[in-house]
Amino acid sequence: MRILHTSDWHLGRAFHRVNMLGAQAGFIGHLVTTVRERGVDAVVVSGDVYDRAVPPLAAVELFDDALHRLADLGVPTVMISGNHDSARRLGVGAGLIGRAGVHLRTEPAACGTPVVLRDDFGDVAFYGLPYLEPALVKDEFGVDKPGHEAVLAAAMDRVRADLAARARGTRSVVLAHAFVTGGEASDSERDITVGGVAAVPAGVFDGVDYAALGHLHGCQAITERVRYSGSPLPYSFSEADHRKSMWLVDLDADGTVTAERVDCPVPRALARIRGTLEELLADPGLTPHEEAWVEATLTDTVRPADPMARLAERFPHTLSLVFDPDRAPDDPEVSYAQRLAGRSEQEIAEDFVAHVRGAGPDEDEQGVLRDAFDAVRADEAVREVAR
């Protein structure tokens, strides 16, 4: 069976101030063409179909168009909700849409109920594990302490139990939306840390032939059988070095996996350039970036006049301007934002405690801070679901 694995469409999302809806429509067209021309037997979409719980109308219309075009191909599609999606909204009409061959899996309770497809060698069971917010699904899965590993492991226990009851030789594919240990993150993914831990081990997917993952935006293989497709388009400058693609996966009769990357069309290259303003304007080595979307980091010790306008004369698609003067870390002129760059909420809070009382929090106090951040995150998730 030939499977096309994609995820993280983020329909409705912009790239800085650039509307990406046209590029997203171009990707949908590319997806349909790939399915038709490469003999794809099934499409899997591993979450974050939309960029937010209540997407703009134009994004909903594009999704509707995608559903119709996929259904018209006569090729089954299995799709799950991600942490950006409203599972309840995405799942509206799932039963009816499923009759057209597009199977939406947004209910955690249905993790162990697969979409079963057949090829010349027998059945392939596709299990859809939507994004599992630990605080919201811990009761469903009977876990004592909510955490990503605990709820995902419980969901996979249901998958393995169902698979064990099926005919010998049934092959299996799991769709999941999670942060798996070993994956390389970028700046455009929403933080899903719970209890100070976001990642789950790849071993949680043991027992299935292929795990089609979503959430991380870089296409990558954690193992031969556990892969991220990544987002089809860039959504942050941290993705400047990404090769945007999908996985074309062949699942053989014995469950052997072979995978090929299929490149996605991107509207414009990304470039991150750094130096003083005069260096950036004069450096001949930057000529290839003149038509790219540019993030420029200026290292001038004194902020130059009209830097964006002057950069735009050479790099007309400059979207982001960052000031990072060449100064020692302890220089009083180093900005607060620069000092916090790359630090988690937990680390910032612990630093604040240390600053106020002269000593950082002990282990118990760290736990209190973790619980507080987890409670806020869980409350935000509940509010988003209820919207």
Short mmCIF file of C-alpha atoms in Angstrom, two decimals:
data_model
loop_
_atom_site.label_atom_id
_atom_site.label_comp_id
_atom_site.label_asym_id
_atom_site.label_seq_id
_atom_site.Cartn_x
_atom_site.Cartn_y
_atom_site.Cartn_z
CA MET A 1 0.00 0.00 0.00
CA ARG A 2 1.32 3.41 -0.97
CA ILE A 3 0.59 6.10 1.64
CA LEU A 4 1.11 9.86 1.37
CA HIS A 5 1.90 11.29 4.81
CA THR A 6 1.40 15.00 5.43
CA SER A 7 0.52 17.22 8.40
CA ASP A 8 0.53 20.72 9.86
CA TRP A 9 -1.22 22.56 7.06
CA HIS A 10 -2.12 25.42 9.45
CA LEU A 11 -4.75 26.76 7.07
CA GLY A 12 -5.36 30.44 7.77
CA ARG A 13 -1.90 31.16 9.13
CA ALA A 14 0.18 34.08 7.85
CA PHE A 15 3.96 34.25 7.61
CA HIS A 16 4.75 37.46 9.46
CA ARG A 17 2.56 39.91 7.52
CA VAL A 18 2.32 37.81 4.36
CA ASN A 19 -1.03 36.13 3.66
CA MET A 20 -0.26 32.46 2.94
CA LEU A 21 -3.72 31.39 1.76
CA GLY A 22 -2.67 31.38 -1.91
CA ALA A 23 0.39 29.27 -1.10
CA GLN A 24 -1.76 26.92 0.98
CA ALA A 25 -4.16 26.52 -1.95
CA GLY A 26 -1.15 25.79 -4.15
CA PHE A 27 -0.08 23.07 -1.74
CA ILE A 28 -3.54 21.46 -1.81
CA GLY A 29 -3.32 21.38 -5.61
CA HIS A 30 0.15 19.83 -5.37
CA LEU A 31 -1.13 17.23 -2.91
CA VAL A 32 -3.97 16.22 -5.25
CA THR A 33 -1.59 16.02 -8.22
CA THR A 34 0.85 13.88 -6.25
CA VAL A 35 -1.91 11.46 -5.24
CA ARG A 36 -3.03 11.14 -8.84
CA GLU A 37 0.39 10.89 -10.49
CA ARG A 38 2.20 8.73 -7.93
CA GLY A 39 -0.43 6.02 -7.52
CA VAL A 40 -1.20 6.82 -3.87
CA ASP A 41 -3.59 4.39 -2.16
CA ALA A 42 -4.24 6.39 1.03
CA VAL A 43 -3.57 9.90 2.35
CA VAL A 44 -2.90 10.57 6.04
CA VAL A 45 -3.01 14.06 7.57
CA SER A 46 -1.56 14.09 11.09
CA GLY A 47 -3.13 17.13 12.68
CA ASP A 48 -3.06 20.93 12.76
CA VAL A 49 -5.26 21.20 9.71
CA TYR A 50 -6.16 24.72 10.83
CA ASP A 51 -3.97 27.24 12.61
CA ARG A 52 -6.47 28.05 15.33
CA ALA A 53 -9.61 26.71 16.94
CA VAL A 54 -11.87 29.24 15.20
CA PRO A 55 -10.31 29.64 11.73
CA PRO A 56 -11.16 32.47 9.31
CA LEU A 57 -13.84 31.79 6.72
CA ALA A 58 -11.33 31.72 3.86
CA ALA A 59 -9.44 28.90 5.59
CA VAL A 60 -12.66 26.93 6.11
CA GLU A 61 -13.52 27.36 2.44
CA LEU A 62 -10.07 26.08 1.45
CA PHE A 63 -10.49 23.06 3.71
CA ASP A 64 -13.90 22.40 2.16
CA ASP A 65 -12.31 22.53 -1.28
CA ALA A 66 -9.58 20.12 -0.14
CA LEU A 67 -12.19 17.65 1.16
CA HIS A 68 -14.07 17.70 -2.14
CA ARG A 69 -10.93 17.26 -4.22
CA LEU A 70 -9.67 14.39 -2.07
CA ALA A 71 -13.09 12.70 -2.20
CA ASP A 72 -13.23 13.11 -5.99
CA LEU A 73 -9.96 11.17 -6.31
CA GLY A 74 -11.57 8.10 -4.78
CA VAL A 75 -8.48 7.65 -2.61
CA PRO A 76 -9.24 7.22 1.13
CA THR A 77 -7.99 9.94 3.46
CA VAL A 78 -7.51 9.64 7.23
CA MET A 79 -7.15 12.88 9.16
CA ILE A 80 -6.74 13.73 12.86
CA SER A 81 -7.01 16.95 14.85
CA GLY A 82 -3.89 18.62 16.25
CA ASN A 83 -3.25 20.95 19.17
CA HIS A 84 -4.10 24.00 17.03
CA ASP A 85 -7.42 22.55 15.87
CA SER A 86 -10.74 22.53 17.66
CA ALA A 87 -11.37 18.79 17.66
CA ARG A 88 -15.11 19.30 18.05
CA ARG A 89 -15.35 21.71 15.13
CA LEU A 90 -13.10 19.70 12.85
CA GLY A 91 -15.08 16.56 13.63
CA VAL A 92 -18.50 17.99 12.75
CA GLY A 93 -20.07 15.80 10.09
CA ALA A 94 -17.35 13.18 10.37
CA GLY A 95 -19.78 10.29 9.88
CA LEU A 96 -21.25 11.79 6.73
CA ILE A 97 -17.87 12.89 5.34
CA GLY A 98 -16.54 9.40 6.00
CA ARG A 99 -19.02 8.04 3.46
CA ALA A 100 -17.08 10.00 0.84
CA GLY A 101 -13.84 8.33 1.90
CA VAL A 102 -12.47 11.14 4.09
CA HIS A 103 -12.20 9.80 7.63
CA LEU A 104 -11.91 12.44 10.38
CA ARG A 105 -10.64 11.12 13.70
CA THR A 106 -11.03 13.72 16.45
CA GLU A 107 -12.44 11.74 19.41
CA PRO A 108 -9.87 10.38 21.91
CA ALA A 109 -12.27 7.59 22.92
CA ALA A 110 -12.11 6.18 19.37
CA CYS A 111 -8.32 5.69 19.37
CA GLY A 112 -8.69 1.90 19.26
CA THR A 113 -11.20 1.90 16.40
CA PRO A 114 -9.33 1.94 13.09
CA VAL A 115 -10.20 2.77 9.51
CA VAL A 116 -9.52 -0.54 7.76
CA LEU A 117 -8.39 -0.46 4.12
CA ARG A 118 -7.48 -3.40 1.90
CA ASP A 119 -4.85 -3.99 -0.74
CA ASP A 120 -3.71 -7.12 -2.60
CA PHE A 121 -2.03 -8.45 0.56
CA GLY A 122 -4.85 -7.97 3.08
CA ASP A 123 -5.97 -5.40 5.62
CA VAL A 124 -4.19 -2.26 6.77
CA ALA A 125 -5.63 -0.74 9.97
CA PHE A 126 -5.25 3.05 10.31
CA TYR A 127 -5.56 4.26 13.92
CA GLY A 128 -6.17 7.98 14.40
CA LEU A 129 -4.86 9.41 17.69
CA PRO A 130 -5.88 13.08 17.77
CA TYR A 131 -3.83 15.46 19.90
CA LEU A 132 -4.32 14.26 23.47
CA GLU A 133 -4.28 17.16 25.93
CA PRO A 134 -3.36 15.28 29.14
CA ALA A 135 -5.54 17.33 31.49
CA LEU A 136 -8.60 16.76 29.31
CA VAL A 137 -8.22 13.03 28.56
CA LYS A 138 -6.67 11.60 31.73
CA ASP A 139 -10.05 10.26 32.91
CA GLU A 140 -10.83 8.71 29.54
CA PHE A 141 -7.57 6.76 29.65
CA GLY A 142 -7.54 6.11 33.38
CA VAL A 143 -4.14 7.65 34.13
CA ASP A 144 -3.40 8.88 37.65
CA LYS A 145 -1.10 11.74 36.77
CA PRO A 146 -1.71 13.58 33.49
CA GLY A 147 1.28 13.68 31.17
CA HIS A 148 1.90 13.25 27.45
CA GLU A 149 3.69 9.93 27.79
CA ALA A 150 1.03 8.45 30.08
CA VAL A 151 -1.98 9.30 27.93
CA LEU A 152 -0.27 8.42 24.65
CA ALA A 153 0.90 5.09 26.08
CA ALA A 154 -2.65 4.35 27.23
CA ALA A 155 -4.01 5.20 23.79
CA MET A 156 -1.41 2.94 22.17
CA ASP A 157 -2.41 0.11 24.54
CA ARG A 158 -5.87 0.33 23.00
CA VAL A 159 -4.36 0.26 19.52
CA ARG A 160 -2.28 -2.83 20.27
CA ALA A 161 -5.24 -4.58 21.91
CA ASP A 162 -7.42 -4.02 18.86
CA LEU A 163 -4.64 -5.06 16.50
CA ALA A 164 -4.03 -8.27 18.46
CA ALA A 165 -7.67 -9.26 17.92
CA ARG A 166 -7.44 -8.89 14.16
CA ALA A 167 -6.43 -11.44 11.54
CA ARG A 168 -2.79 -12.45 11.55
CA GLY A 169 -0.80 -10.38 9.09
CA THR A 170 -2.93 -7.24 9.47
CA ARG A 171 -0.61 -4.28 8.96
CA SER A 172 -0.99 -1.08 10.95
CA VAL A 173 -0.49 2.66 10.67
CA VAL A 174 -0.91 5.13 13.56
CA LEU A 175 -1.50 8.84 13.10
CA ALA A 176 -0.46 10.90 16.13
CA HIS A 177 0.16 14.54 16.99
CA ALA A 178 2.90 14.77 19.61
CA PHE A 179 6.47 15.79 20.39
CA VAL A 180 8.59 12.62 20.21
CA THR A 181 12.04 12.45 21.79
CA GLY A 182 14.76 13.07 19.21
CA GLY A 183 12.63 15.39 17.10
CA GLU A 184 14.02 18.78 16.08
CA ALA A 185 11.66 21.63 16.90
CA SER A 186 11.32 25.09 15.35
CA ASP A 187 9.95 28.42 16.56
CA SER A 188 6.53 28.05 14.94
CA GLU A 189 5.17 25.15 17.00
CA ARG A 190 2.97 25.89 19.99
CA ASP A 191 4.47 24.73 23.29
CA ILE A 192 2.72 21.61 24.65
CA THR A 193 4.93 21.10 27.71
CA VAL A 194 3.17 19.46 30.66
CA GLY A 195 4.86 18.81 33.98
CA GLY A 196 8.06 20.22 32.52
CA VAL A 197 8.11 17.45 29.91
CA ALA A 198 6.84 17.74 26.34
CA ALA A 199 8.54 14.80 24.61
CA VAL A 200 7.49 11.16 24.62
CA PRO A 201 9.80 8.26 23.68
CA ALA A 202 9.52 6.78 20.20
CA GLY A 203 9.13 3.36 21.82
CA VAL A 204 5.55 4.25 22.73
CA PHE A 205 4.71 3.37 19.11
CA ASP A 206 6.21 -0.13 19.27
CA GLY A 207 4.02 -2.79 17.73
CA VAL A 208 2.77 -0.90 14.69
CA ASP A 209 4.30 -0.82 11.23
CA TYR A 210 4.32 2.94 10.70
CA ALA A 211 3.72 6.00 12.88
CA ALA A 212 2.76 9.07 10.84
CA LEU A 213 3.47 12.01 13.14
CA GLY A 214 2.45 15.65 13.17
CA HIS A 215 3.36 18.68 15.32
CA LEU A 216 7.02 19.36 14.49
CA HIS A 217 7.42 21.45 11.35
CA GLY A 218 10.63 19.90 10.05
CA CYS A 219 10.38 16.74 7.92
CA GLN A 220 12.40 14.11 9.80
CA ALA A 221 12.72 10.42 10.58
CA ILE A 222 12.92 9.53 14.27
CA THR A 223 13.29 5.87 13.23
CA GLU A 224 12.55 4.09 9.97
CA ARG A 225 8.99 3.51 11.20
CA VAL A 226 8.40 6.76 13.11
CA ARG A 227 8.45 9.91 10.98
CA TYR A 228 7.32 13.53 10.88
CA SER A 229 6.21 14.92 7.54
CA GLY A 230 6.65 18.49 8.77
CA SER A 231 4.62 21.47 7.58
CA PRO A 232 4.30 21.87 3.81
CA LEU A 233 5.07 25.60 4.08
CA PRO A 234 7.38 27.64 6.31
CA TYR A 235 5.80 29.46 9.24
CA SER A 236 8.89 30.92 10.97
CA PHE A 237 12.40 31.96 10.03
CA SER A 238 13.72 29.09 12.16
CA GLU A 239 12.60 26.94 9.20
CA ALA A 240 14.94 28.70 6.77
CA ASP A 241 16.99 25.52 6.28
CA HIS A 242 13.99 23.19 6.01
CA ARG A 243 13.26 21.23 2.87
CA LYS A 244 9.45 21.28 2.80
CA SER A 245 8.10 17.92 1.75
CA MET A 246 5.76 14.98 2.37
CA TRP A 247 6.57 11.31 2.90
CA LEU A 248 5.57 8.81 0.20
CA VAL A 249 5.53 5.57 2.17
CA ASP A 250 5.32 2.09 0.68
CA LEU A 251 4.05 -0.51 3.14
CA ASP A 252 4.93 -3.96 1.83
CA ALA A 253 3.08 -7.24 2.39
CA ASP A 254 5.19 -8.07 5.46
CA GLY A 255 4.99 -4.54 6.94
CA THR A 256 8.38 -3.40 5.62
CA VAL A 257 8.51 0.39 5.23
CA THR A 258 10.28 2.31 2.49
CA ALA A 259 9.88 6.08 2.29
CA GLU A 260 10.63 8.80 -0.23
CA ARG A 261 10.43 12.55 0.25
CA VAL A 262 8.19 14.46 -2.16
CA ASP A 263 9.05 18.17 -2.24
CA CYS A 264 6.34 20.78 -1.73
CA PRO A 265 6.21 24.07 -3.66
CA VAL A 266 7.16 27.07 -1.55
CA PRO A 267 6.38 30.61 -2.71
CA ARG A 268 9.74 32.09 -1.80
CA ALA A 269 13.01 31.05 -0.18
CA LEU A 270 13.81 32.13 3.40
CA ALA A 271 17.05 33.76 4.48
CA ARG A 272 18.47 34.86 7.83
CA ILE A 273 21.24 37.41 7.48
CA ARG A 274 23.31 39.04 10.20
CA GLY A 275 25.77 41.92 10.41
CA THR A 276 25.92 45.69 10.59
CA LEU A 277 23.60 47.52 8.26
CA GLU A 278 26.45 48.66 6.03
CA GLU A 279 27.81 45.10 5.84
CA LEU A 280 24.44 43.72 4.80
CA LEU A 281 23.98 46.37 2.15
CA ALA A 282 27.42 45.83 0.65
CA ASP A 283 28.18 42.10 1.00
CA PRO A 284 28.19 40.50 -2.50
CA GLY A 285 27.77 37.08 -0.88
CA LEU A 286 24.19 38.00 0.02
CA THR A 287 23.11 38.49 -3.59
CA PRO A 288 21.28 35.10 -3.72
CA HIS A 289 19.00 36.33 -0.92
CA GLU A 290 17.79 39.49 -2.64
CA GLU A 291 14.51 37.81 -3.74
CA ALA A 292 14.03 35.80 -0.53
CA TRP A 293 11.90 36.54 2.49
CA VAL A 294 14.52 37.96 4.82
CA GLU A 295 15.04 38.19 8.56
CA ALA A 296 17.86 40.67 9.14
CA THR A 297 19.69 40.85 12.46
CA LEU A 298 21.60 44.09 12.86
CA THR A 299 24.67 44.07 15.08
CA ASP A 300 25.35 47.83 15.00
CA THR A 301 26.20 49.10 18.48
CA VAL A 302 24.13 52.22 17.72
CA ARG A 303 20.80 51.74 16.00
CA PRO A 304 21.10 53.17 12.46
CA ALA A 305 18.56 55.53 10.92
CA ASP A 306 15.75 54.06 8.77
CA PRO A 307 17.17 50.51 8.78
CA MET A 308 14.08 48.79 7.34
CA ALA A 309 13.71 51.23 4.45
CA ARG A 310 17.39 50.97 3.59
CA LEU A 311 17.37 47.17 3.77
CA ALA A 312 14.28 47.03 1.56
CA GLU A 313 16.18 48.81 -1.21
CA ARG A 314 18.36 45.71 -1.59
CA PHE A 315 16.12 43.06 0.01
CA PRO A 316 12.57 44.13 -0.93
CA HIS A 317 11.01 41.15 0.86
CA THR A 318 12.48 41.85 4.28
CA LEU A 319 9.85 40.81 6.83
CA SER A 320 11.67 40.79 10.16
CA LEU A 321 14.21 43.16 11.64
CA VAL A 322 16.06 42.15 14.82
CA PHE A 323 18.54 44.29 16.76
CA ASP A 324 21.32 42.37 18.48
CA PRO A 325 24.24 44.76 19.11
CA ASP A 326 27.62 43.16 19.63
CA ARG A 327 27.87 43.59 23.42
CA ALA A 328 29.05 41.48 26.31
CA PRO A 329 26.24 39.50 27.99
CA ASP A 330 26.64 41.48 31.22
CA ASP A 331 26.48 44.84 29.44
CA PRO A 332 23.63 46.87 31.05
CA GLU A 333 22.48 47.83 27.55
CA VAL A 334 21.60 44.21 26.71
CA SER A 335 17.81 44.15 26.48
CA TYR A 336 15.51 42.23 28.76
CA ALA A 337 14.13 40.33 25.77
CA GLN A 338 17.64 39.29 24.73
CA ARG A 339 18.40 38.02 28.22
CA LEU A 340 15.23 35.89 28.16
CA ALA A 341 15.67 34.54 24.64
CA GLY A 342 15.51 30.76 24.51
CA ARG A 343 14.41 30.35 28.13
CA SER A 344 11.24 28.51 29.11
CA GLU A 345 8.47 29.96 31.29
CA GLN A 346 9.60 27.69 34.10
CA GLU A 347 13.21 28.89 33.86
CA ILE A 348 12.14 32.54 33.79
CA ALA A 349 10.00 32.05 36.90
CA GLU A 350 12.84 30.28 38.72
CA ASP A 351 15.22 33.08 37.78
CA PHE A 352 12.74 35.60 39.19
CA VAL A 353 12.57 33.75 42.50
CA ALA A 354 16.38 33.70 42.66
CA HIS A 355 16.52 37.42 41.86
CA VAL A 356 13.99 38.38 44.54
CA ARG A 357 15.27 36.33 47.45
CA GLY A 358 18.85 35.56 46.48
CA ALA A 359 18.37 31.79 46.09
CA GLY A 360 16.51 29.73 43.52
CA PRO A 361 13.51 27.50 44.29
CA ASP A 362 14.09 24.08 45.82
CA GLU A 363 12.69 20.87 44.32
CA ASP A 364 9.28 21.21 45.99
CA GLU A 365 8.94 24.82 44.91
CA GLN A 366 9.91 23.89 41.36
CA GLY A 367 7.05 21.41 41.44
CA VAL A 368 4.64 24.11 42.58
CA LEU A 369 5.71 26.34 39.69
CA ARG A 370 5.34 23.45 37.23
CA ASP A 371 1.86 22.66 38.51
CA ALA A 372 0.86 26.32 38.20
CA PHE A 373 2.00 26.55 34.58
CA ASP A 374 0.31 23.23 33.78
CA ALA A 375 -2.94 24.45 35.35
CA VAL A 376 -2.90 27.62 33.26
CA ARG A 377 -2.14 25.62 30.10
CA ALA A 378 -4.93 23.15 30.85
CA ASP A 379 -7.36 25.99 31.53
CA GLU A 380 -6.48 27.58 28.19
CA ALA A 381 -7.11 24.24 26.48
CA VAL A 382 -10.51 23.89 28.16
CA ARG A 383 -11.47 27.42 27.18
CA GLU A 384 -10.41 26.80 23.57
CA VAL A 385 -12.45 23.61 23.36
CA ALA A 386 -15.48 25.43 24.76
CA ARG A 387 -15.30 28.33 22.28
#
